[in-house]
mmCIF file of C-alpha atoms in Angstrom:
data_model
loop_
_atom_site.group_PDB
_atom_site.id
_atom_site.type_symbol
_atom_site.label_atom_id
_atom_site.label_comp_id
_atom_site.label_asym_id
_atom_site.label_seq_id
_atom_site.Cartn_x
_atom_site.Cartn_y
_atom_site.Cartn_z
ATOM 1 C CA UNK S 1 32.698 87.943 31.620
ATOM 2 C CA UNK S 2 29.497 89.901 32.758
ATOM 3 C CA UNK S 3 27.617 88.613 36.307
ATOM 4 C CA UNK S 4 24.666 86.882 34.460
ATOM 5 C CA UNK S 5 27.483 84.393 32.720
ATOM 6 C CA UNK S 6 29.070 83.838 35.126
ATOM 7 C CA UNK S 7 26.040 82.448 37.316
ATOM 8 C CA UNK S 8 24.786 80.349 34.466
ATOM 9 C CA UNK S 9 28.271 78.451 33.975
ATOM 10 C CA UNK S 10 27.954 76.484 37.478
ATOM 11 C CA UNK S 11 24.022 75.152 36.523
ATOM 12 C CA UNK S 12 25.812 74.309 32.932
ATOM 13 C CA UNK S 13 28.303 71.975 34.512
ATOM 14 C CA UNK S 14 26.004 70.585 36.997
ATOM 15 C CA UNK S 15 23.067 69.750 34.337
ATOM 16 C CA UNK S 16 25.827 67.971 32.407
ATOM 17 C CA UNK S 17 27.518 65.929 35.362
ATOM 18 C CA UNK S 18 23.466 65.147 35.760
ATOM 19 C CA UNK S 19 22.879 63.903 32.298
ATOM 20 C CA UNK S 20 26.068 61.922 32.610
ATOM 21 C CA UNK S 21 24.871 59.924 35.839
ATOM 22 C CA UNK S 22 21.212 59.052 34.422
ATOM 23 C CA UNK S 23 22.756 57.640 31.407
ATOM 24 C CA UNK S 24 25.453 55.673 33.199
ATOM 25 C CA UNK S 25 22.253 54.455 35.642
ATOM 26 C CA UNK S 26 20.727 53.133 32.134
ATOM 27 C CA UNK S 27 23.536 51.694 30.600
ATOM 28 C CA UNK S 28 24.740 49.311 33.709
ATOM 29 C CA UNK S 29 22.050 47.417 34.207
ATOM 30 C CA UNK S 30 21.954 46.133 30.467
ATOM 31 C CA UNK S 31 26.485 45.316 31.467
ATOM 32 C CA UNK S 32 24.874 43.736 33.770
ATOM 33 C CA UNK S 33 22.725 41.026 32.419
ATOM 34 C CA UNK S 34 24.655 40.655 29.266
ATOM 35 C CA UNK S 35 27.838 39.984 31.360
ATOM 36 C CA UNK S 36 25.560 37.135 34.096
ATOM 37 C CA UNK S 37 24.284 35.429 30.387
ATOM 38 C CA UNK S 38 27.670 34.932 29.088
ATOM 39 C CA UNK S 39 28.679 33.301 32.009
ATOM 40 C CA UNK S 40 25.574 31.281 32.276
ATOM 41 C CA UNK S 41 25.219 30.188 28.833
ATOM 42 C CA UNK S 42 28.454 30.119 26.724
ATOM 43 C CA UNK S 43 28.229 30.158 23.340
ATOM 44 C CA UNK S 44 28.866 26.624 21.825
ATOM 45 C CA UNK S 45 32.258 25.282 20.691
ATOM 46 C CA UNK S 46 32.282 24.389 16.680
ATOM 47 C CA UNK S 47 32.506 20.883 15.989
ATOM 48 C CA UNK S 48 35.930 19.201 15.891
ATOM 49 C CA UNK S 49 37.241 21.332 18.103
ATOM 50 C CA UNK S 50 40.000 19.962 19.738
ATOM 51 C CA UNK S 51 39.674 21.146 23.348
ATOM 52 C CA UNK S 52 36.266 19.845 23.906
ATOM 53 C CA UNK S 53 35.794 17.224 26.251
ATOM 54 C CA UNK S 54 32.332 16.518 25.172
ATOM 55 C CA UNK S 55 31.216 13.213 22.926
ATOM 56 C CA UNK S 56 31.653 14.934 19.671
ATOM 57 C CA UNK S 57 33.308 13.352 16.318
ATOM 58 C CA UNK S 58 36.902 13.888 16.233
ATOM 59 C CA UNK S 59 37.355 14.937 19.289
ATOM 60 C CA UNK S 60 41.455 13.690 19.535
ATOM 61 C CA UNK S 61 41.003 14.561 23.485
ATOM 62 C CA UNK S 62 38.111 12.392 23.972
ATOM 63 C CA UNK S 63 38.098 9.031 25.701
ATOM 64 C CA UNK S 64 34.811 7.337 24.499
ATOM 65 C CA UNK S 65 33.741 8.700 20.919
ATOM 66 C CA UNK S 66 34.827 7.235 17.267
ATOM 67 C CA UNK S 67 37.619 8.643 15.494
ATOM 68 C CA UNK S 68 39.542 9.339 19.364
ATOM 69 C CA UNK S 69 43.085 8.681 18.987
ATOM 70 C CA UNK S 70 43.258 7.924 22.770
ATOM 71 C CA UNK S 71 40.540 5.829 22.633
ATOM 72 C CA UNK S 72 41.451 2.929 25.047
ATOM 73 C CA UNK S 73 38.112 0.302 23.795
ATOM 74 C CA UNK S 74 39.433 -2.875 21.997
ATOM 75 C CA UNK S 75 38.411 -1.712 17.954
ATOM 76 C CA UNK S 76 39.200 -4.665 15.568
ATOM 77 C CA UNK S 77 42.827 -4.317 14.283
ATOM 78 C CA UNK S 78 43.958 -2.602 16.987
ATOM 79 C CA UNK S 79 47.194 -3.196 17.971
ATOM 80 C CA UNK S 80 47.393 -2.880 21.705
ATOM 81 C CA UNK S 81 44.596 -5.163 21.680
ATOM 82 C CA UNK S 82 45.246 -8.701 23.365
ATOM 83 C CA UNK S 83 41.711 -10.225 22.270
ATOM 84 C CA UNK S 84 40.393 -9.279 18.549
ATOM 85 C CA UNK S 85 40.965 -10.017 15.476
ATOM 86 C CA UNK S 86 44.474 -8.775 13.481
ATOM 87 C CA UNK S 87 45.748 -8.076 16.567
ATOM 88 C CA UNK S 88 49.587 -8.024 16.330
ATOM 89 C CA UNK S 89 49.862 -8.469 19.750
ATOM 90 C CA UNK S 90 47.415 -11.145 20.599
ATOM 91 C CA UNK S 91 48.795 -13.855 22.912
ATOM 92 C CA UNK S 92 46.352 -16.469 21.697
ATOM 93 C CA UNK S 93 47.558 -19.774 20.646
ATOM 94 C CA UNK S 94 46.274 -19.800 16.931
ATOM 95 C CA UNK S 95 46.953 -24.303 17.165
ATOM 96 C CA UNK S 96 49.368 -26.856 16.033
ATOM 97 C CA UNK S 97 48.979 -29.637 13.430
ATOM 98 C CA UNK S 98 48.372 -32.748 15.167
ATOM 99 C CA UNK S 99 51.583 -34.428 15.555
ATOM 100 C CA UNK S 100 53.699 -31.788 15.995
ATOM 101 C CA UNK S 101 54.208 -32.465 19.797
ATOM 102 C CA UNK S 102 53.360 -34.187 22.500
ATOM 103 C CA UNK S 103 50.452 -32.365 23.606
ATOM 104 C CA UNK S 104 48.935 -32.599 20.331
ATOM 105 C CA UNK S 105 49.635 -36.558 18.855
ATOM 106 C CA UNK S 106 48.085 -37.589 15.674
ATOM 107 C CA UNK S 107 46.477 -40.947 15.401
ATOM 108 C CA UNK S 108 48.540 -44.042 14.367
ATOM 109 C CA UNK S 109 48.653 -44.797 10.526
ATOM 110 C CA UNK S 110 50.800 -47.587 8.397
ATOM 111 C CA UNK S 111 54.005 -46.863 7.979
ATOM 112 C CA UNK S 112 54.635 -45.290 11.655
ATOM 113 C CA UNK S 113 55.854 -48.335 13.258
ATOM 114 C CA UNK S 114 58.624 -50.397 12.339
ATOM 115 C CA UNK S 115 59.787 -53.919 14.087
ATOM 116 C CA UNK S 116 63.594 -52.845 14.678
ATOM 117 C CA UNK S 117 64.945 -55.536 16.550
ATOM 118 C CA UNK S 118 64.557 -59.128 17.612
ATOM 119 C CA UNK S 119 65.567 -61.376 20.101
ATOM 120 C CA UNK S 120 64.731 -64.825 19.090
ATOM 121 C CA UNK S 121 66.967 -66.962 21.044
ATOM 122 C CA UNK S 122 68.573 -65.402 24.483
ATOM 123 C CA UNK S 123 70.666 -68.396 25.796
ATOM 124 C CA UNK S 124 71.414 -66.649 29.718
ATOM 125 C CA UNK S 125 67.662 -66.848 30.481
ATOM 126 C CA UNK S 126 64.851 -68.969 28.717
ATOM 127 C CA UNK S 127 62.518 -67.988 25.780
ATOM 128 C CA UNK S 128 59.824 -67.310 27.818
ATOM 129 C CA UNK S 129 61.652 -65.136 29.801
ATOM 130 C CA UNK S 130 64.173 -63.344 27.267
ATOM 131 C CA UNK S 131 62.695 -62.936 24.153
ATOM 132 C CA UNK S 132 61.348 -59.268 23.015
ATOM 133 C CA UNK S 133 60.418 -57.432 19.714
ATOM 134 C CA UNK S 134 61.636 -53.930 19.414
ATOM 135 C CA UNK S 135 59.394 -51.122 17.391
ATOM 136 C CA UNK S 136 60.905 -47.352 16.520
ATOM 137 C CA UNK S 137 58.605 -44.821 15.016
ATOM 138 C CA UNK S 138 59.275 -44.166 11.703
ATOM 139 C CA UNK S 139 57.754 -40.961 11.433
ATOM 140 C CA UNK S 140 58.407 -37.550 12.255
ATOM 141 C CA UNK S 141 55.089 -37.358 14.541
ATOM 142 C CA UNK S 142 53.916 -37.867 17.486
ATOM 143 C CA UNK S 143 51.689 -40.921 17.786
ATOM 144 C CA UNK S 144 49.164 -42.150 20.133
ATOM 145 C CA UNK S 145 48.033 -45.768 19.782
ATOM 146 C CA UNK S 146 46.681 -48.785 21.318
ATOM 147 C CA UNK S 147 45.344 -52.326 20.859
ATOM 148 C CA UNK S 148 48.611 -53.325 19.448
ATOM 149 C CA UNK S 149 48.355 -57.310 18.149
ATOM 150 C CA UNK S 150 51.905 -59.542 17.986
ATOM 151 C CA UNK S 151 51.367 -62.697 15.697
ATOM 152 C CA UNK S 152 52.319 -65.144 12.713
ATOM 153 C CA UNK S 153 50.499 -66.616 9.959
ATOM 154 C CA UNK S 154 49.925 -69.554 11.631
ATOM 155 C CA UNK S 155 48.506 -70.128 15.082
ATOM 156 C CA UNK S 156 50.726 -67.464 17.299
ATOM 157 C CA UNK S 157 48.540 -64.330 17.904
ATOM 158 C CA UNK S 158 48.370 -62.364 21.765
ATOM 159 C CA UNK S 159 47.413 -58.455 22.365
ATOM 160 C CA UNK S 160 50.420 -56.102 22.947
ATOM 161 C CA UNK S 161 49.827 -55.407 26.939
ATOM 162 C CA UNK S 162 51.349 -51.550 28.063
ATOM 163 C CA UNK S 163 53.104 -51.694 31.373
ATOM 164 C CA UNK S 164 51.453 -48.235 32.067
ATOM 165 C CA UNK S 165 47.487 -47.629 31.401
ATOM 166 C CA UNK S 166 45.787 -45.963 28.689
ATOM 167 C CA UNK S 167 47.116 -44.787 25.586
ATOM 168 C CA UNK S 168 50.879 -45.202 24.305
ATOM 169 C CA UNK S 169 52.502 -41.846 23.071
ATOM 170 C CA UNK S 170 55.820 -42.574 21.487
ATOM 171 C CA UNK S 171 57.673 -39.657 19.893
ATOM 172 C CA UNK S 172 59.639 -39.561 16.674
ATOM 173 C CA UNK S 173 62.343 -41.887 16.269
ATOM 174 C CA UNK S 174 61.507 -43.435 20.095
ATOM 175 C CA UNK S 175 61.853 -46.885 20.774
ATOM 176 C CA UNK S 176 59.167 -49.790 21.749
ATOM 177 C CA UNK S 177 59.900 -52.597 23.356
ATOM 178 C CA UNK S 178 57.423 -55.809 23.920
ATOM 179 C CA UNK S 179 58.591 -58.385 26.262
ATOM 180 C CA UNK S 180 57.652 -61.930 27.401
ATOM 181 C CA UNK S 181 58.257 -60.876 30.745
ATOM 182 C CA UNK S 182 58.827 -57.114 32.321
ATOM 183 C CA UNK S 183 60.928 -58.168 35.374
ATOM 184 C CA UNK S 184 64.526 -56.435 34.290
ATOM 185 C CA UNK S 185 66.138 -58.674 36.613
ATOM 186 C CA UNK S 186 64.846 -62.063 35.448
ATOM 187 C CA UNK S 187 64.243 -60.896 31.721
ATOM 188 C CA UNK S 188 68.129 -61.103 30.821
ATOM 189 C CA UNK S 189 67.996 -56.970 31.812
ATOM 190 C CA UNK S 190 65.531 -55.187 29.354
ATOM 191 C CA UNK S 191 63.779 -52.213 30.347
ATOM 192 C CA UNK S 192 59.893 -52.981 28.995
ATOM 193 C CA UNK S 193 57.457 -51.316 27.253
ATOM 194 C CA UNK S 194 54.817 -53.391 26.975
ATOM 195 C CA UNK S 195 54.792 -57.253 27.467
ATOM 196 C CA UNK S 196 52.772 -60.255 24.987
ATOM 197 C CA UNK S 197 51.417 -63.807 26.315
ATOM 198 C CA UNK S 198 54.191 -66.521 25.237
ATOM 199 C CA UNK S 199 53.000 -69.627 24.098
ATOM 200 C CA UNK S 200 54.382 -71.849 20.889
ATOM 201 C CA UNK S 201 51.095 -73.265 20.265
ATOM 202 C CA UNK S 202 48.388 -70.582 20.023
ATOM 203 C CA UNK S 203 46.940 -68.782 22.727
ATOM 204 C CA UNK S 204 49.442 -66.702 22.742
ATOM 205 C CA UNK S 205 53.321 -65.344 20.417
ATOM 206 C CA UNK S 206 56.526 -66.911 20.545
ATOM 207 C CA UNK S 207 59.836 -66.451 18.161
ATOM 208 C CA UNK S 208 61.131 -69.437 16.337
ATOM 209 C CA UNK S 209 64.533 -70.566 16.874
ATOM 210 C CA UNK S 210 64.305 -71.614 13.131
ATOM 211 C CA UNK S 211 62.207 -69.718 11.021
ATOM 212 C CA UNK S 212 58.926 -67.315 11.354
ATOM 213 C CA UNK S 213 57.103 -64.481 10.367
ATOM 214 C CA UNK S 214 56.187 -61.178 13.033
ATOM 215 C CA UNK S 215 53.289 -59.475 11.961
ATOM 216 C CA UNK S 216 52.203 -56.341 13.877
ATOM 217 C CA UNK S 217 48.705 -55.553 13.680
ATOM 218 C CA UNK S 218 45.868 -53.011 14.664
ATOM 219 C CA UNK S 219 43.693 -54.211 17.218
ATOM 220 C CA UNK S 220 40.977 -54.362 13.747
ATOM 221 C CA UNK S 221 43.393 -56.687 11.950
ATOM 222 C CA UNK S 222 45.073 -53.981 9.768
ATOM 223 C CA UNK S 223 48.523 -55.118 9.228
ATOM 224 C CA UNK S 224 51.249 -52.360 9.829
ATOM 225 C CA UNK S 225 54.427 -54.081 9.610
ATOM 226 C CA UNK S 226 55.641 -57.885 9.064
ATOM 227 C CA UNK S 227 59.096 -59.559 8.880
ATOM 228 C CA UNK S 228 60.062 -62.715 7.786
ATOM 229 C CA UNK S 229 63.233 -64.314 9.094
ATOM 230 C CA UNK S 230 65.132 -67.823 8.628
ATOM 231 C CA UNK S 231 68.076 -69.561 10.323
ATOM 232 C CA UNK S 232 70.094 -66.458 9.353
ATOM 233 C CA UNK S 233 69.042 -63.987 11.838
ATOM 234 C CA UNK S 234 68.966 -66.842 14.855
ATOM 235 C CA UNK S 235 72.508 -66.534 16.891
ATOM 236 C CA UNK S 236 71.807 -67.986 20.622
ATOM 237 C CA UNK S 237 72.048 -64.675 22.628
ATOM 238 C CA UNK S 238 72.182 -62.430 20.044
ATOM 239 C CA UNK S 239 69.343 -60.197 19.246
ATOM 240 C CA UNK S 240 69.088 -59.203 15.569
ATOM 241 C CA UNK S 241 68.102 -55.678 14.489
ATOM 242 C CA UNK S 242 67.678 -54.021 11.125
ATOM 243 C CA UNK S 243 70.799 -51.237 9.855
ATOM 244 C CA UNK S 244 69.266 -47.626 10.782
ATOM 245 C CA UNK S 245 69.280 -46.542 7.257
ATOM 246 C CA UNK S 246 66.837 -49.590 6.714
ATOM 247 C CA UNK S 247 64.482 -48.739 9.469
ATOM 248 C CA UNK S 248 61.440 -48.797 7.415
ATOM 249 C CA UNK S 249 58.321 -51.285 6.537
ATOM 250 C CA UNK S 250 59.350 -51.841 3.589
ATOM 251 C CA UNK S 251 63.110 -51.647 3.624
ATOM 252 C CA UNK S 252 63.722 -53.769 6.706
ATOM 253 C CA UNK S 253 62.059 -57.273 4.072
ATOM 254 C CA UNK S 254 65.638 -57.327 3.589
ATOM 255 C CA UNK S 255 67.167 -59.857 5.511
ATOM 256 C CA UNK S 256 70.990 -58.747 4.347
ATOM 257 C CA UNK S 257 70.320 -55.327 5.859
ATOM 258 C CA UNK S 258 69.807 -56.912 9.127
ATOM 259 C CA UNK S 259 72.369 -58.343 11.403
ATOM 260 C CA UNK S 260 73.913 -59.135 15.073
ATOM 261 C CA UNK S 261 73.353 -56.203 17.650
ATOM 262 C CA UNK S 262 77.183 -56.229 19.850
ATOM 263 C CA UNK S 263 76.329 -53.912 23.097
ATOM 264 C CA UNK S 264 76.608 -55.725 25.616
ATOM 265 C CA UNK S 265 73.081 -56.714 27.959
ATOM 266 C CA UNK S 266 73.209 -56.352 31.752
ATOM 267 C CA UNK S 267 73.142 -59.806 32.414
ATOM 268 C CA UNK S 268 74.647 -61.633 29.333
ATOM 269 C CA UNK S 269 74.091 -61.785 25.363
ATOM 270 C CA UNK S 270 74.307 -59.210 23.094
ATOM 271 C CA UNK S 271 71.204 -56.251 21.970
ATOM 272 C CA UNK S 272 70.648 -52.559 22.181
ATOM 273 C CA UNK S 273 66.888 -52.843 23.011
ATOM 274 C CA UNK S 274 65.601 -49.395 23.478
ATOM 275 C CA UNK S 275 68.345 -47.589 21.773
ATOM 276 C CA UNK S 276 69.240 -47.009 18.108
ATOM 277 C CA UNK S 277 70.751 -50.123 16.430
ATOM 278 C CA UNK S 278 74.104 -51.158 15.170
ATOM 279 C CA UNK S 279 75.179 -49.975 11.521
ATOM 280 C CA UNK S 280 75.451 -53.220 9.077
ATOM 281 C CA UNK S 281 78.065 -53.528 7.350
#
């Protein structure tokens, strides 16, 4: 290599590394600001995506928007839901037919009550102390009911007065019983329902030792039961009562499905007021 070579090849190399430096100066500062936008302003997410917290459609990781699978609002038909409609879940008492239990009693109609049992002629205490008609509910309902009426077709007629206040509830099959007096120790030993006004010449209801009719009626005169007895049902200190497979408005007409009661009553004669009668046989 001649002298005038070799003293060019040093400027060569420096002129390049030169070049080099100014273009590297240009080309940062553009980095630069392309690198600070990105940052600043990130290029949008498509919609649906699946990792975007924002409020968009679809969004299965999203807590407020429509089509959220964790969506915790209360949509209708959802089953988690305790409050809207076809929820599986709801706790909500959708209601009972009236009747179906105590809380719930249907009103009285003909047909529910049934005179069960009689005591026309207790012989250990008097009339006016011992007599007592027994009702059962017929139905399969519960009942509410008030203004009962005991009378005959002639002159006896007295309201039914409950030993407690306000309406009576009796439940299916349950007993009623309607004393001349409520005192268990001076009314031969009857627990009482309700008590009725004695008197054997209006004013008030009385059985007859011989022969009689019982109507039960609505406080508005509606009829709901009647019985007509003779001598054949009277048996001093005996109470009479209907067989249990007879128990029924129409069925208990029948005075040969009727007959003596044997358990035994506290304080003499014979009855099962408040319980379910004797089978005749």
């Amino acid at each position: 290599m001649t002298w005038e070579a070799q003293s060019i090849a040093p400027l060569r190399t420096a002129l390049s590394s030169f070049i080099a430096c100014c273009l590297l100066l240009l080309i940062l500062p553009a980095c630069s600001e392309y690198g600070l936008k990105s940052i600043e302003d990130p290029e949008p997410e498509p919609l649906g995506s699946d990792d975007d917290d924002d409020d968009t459609v679809d969004d299965d990781d999203d807590d407020d928007d429509v089509g959220d699978d964790d969506d915790t609002s209360n949509p209708v038909g959802d089953d988690d839901d305790d409050d809207d409609v076809g929820d599986d879940d709801d706790d909500s008492d959708p209601g009972t037919p009236p009747g179906s239990e105590p809380d719930n009693p249907r009103p009285l109609i003909p047909g529910d009550l049934v005179i069960n049992e009689l005591m026309i002629d207790p012989v250990d205490v008097a009339d006016a102390e011992g007599e007592y008609v027994e009702l059962r509910n017929n139905g399969g309902a519960w009942v509410e009911f008030s203004g009962l009426v005991l009378k005959d077709w002639g002159v006896d007629e007295a309201p039914v007065e409950p030993e407690e206040p306000g309406p009576i509830l009796l439940g299916p099959g349950a007993f009623y019983v309607i004393c001349v007096l409520s005192d268990f120790w001076d009314n031969g030993g009857v627990d009482c329902d309700a008590t009725v006004e004695y008197s054997t010449w209006g004013d008030g209801f009385a059985l007859s030792n011989t022969e009689d009719e019982v109507v039960l009626a609505a406080s508005n005169g509606v009829e709901l039961d009647i019985v007509i007895y003779d001598d054949s049902l009277v048996v001093p200190g005996e109470a009479a009562g209907v067989d249990p497979d007879y128990s029924s408005v129409s069925a208990n007409n029948d005075l040969d499905e009727w007959c003596m009661q044997w358990g035994m009553l506290p304080f003499g004669g014979t009855g099962s007021p408040g319980e379910s009668n004797d089978n005749c046989w």
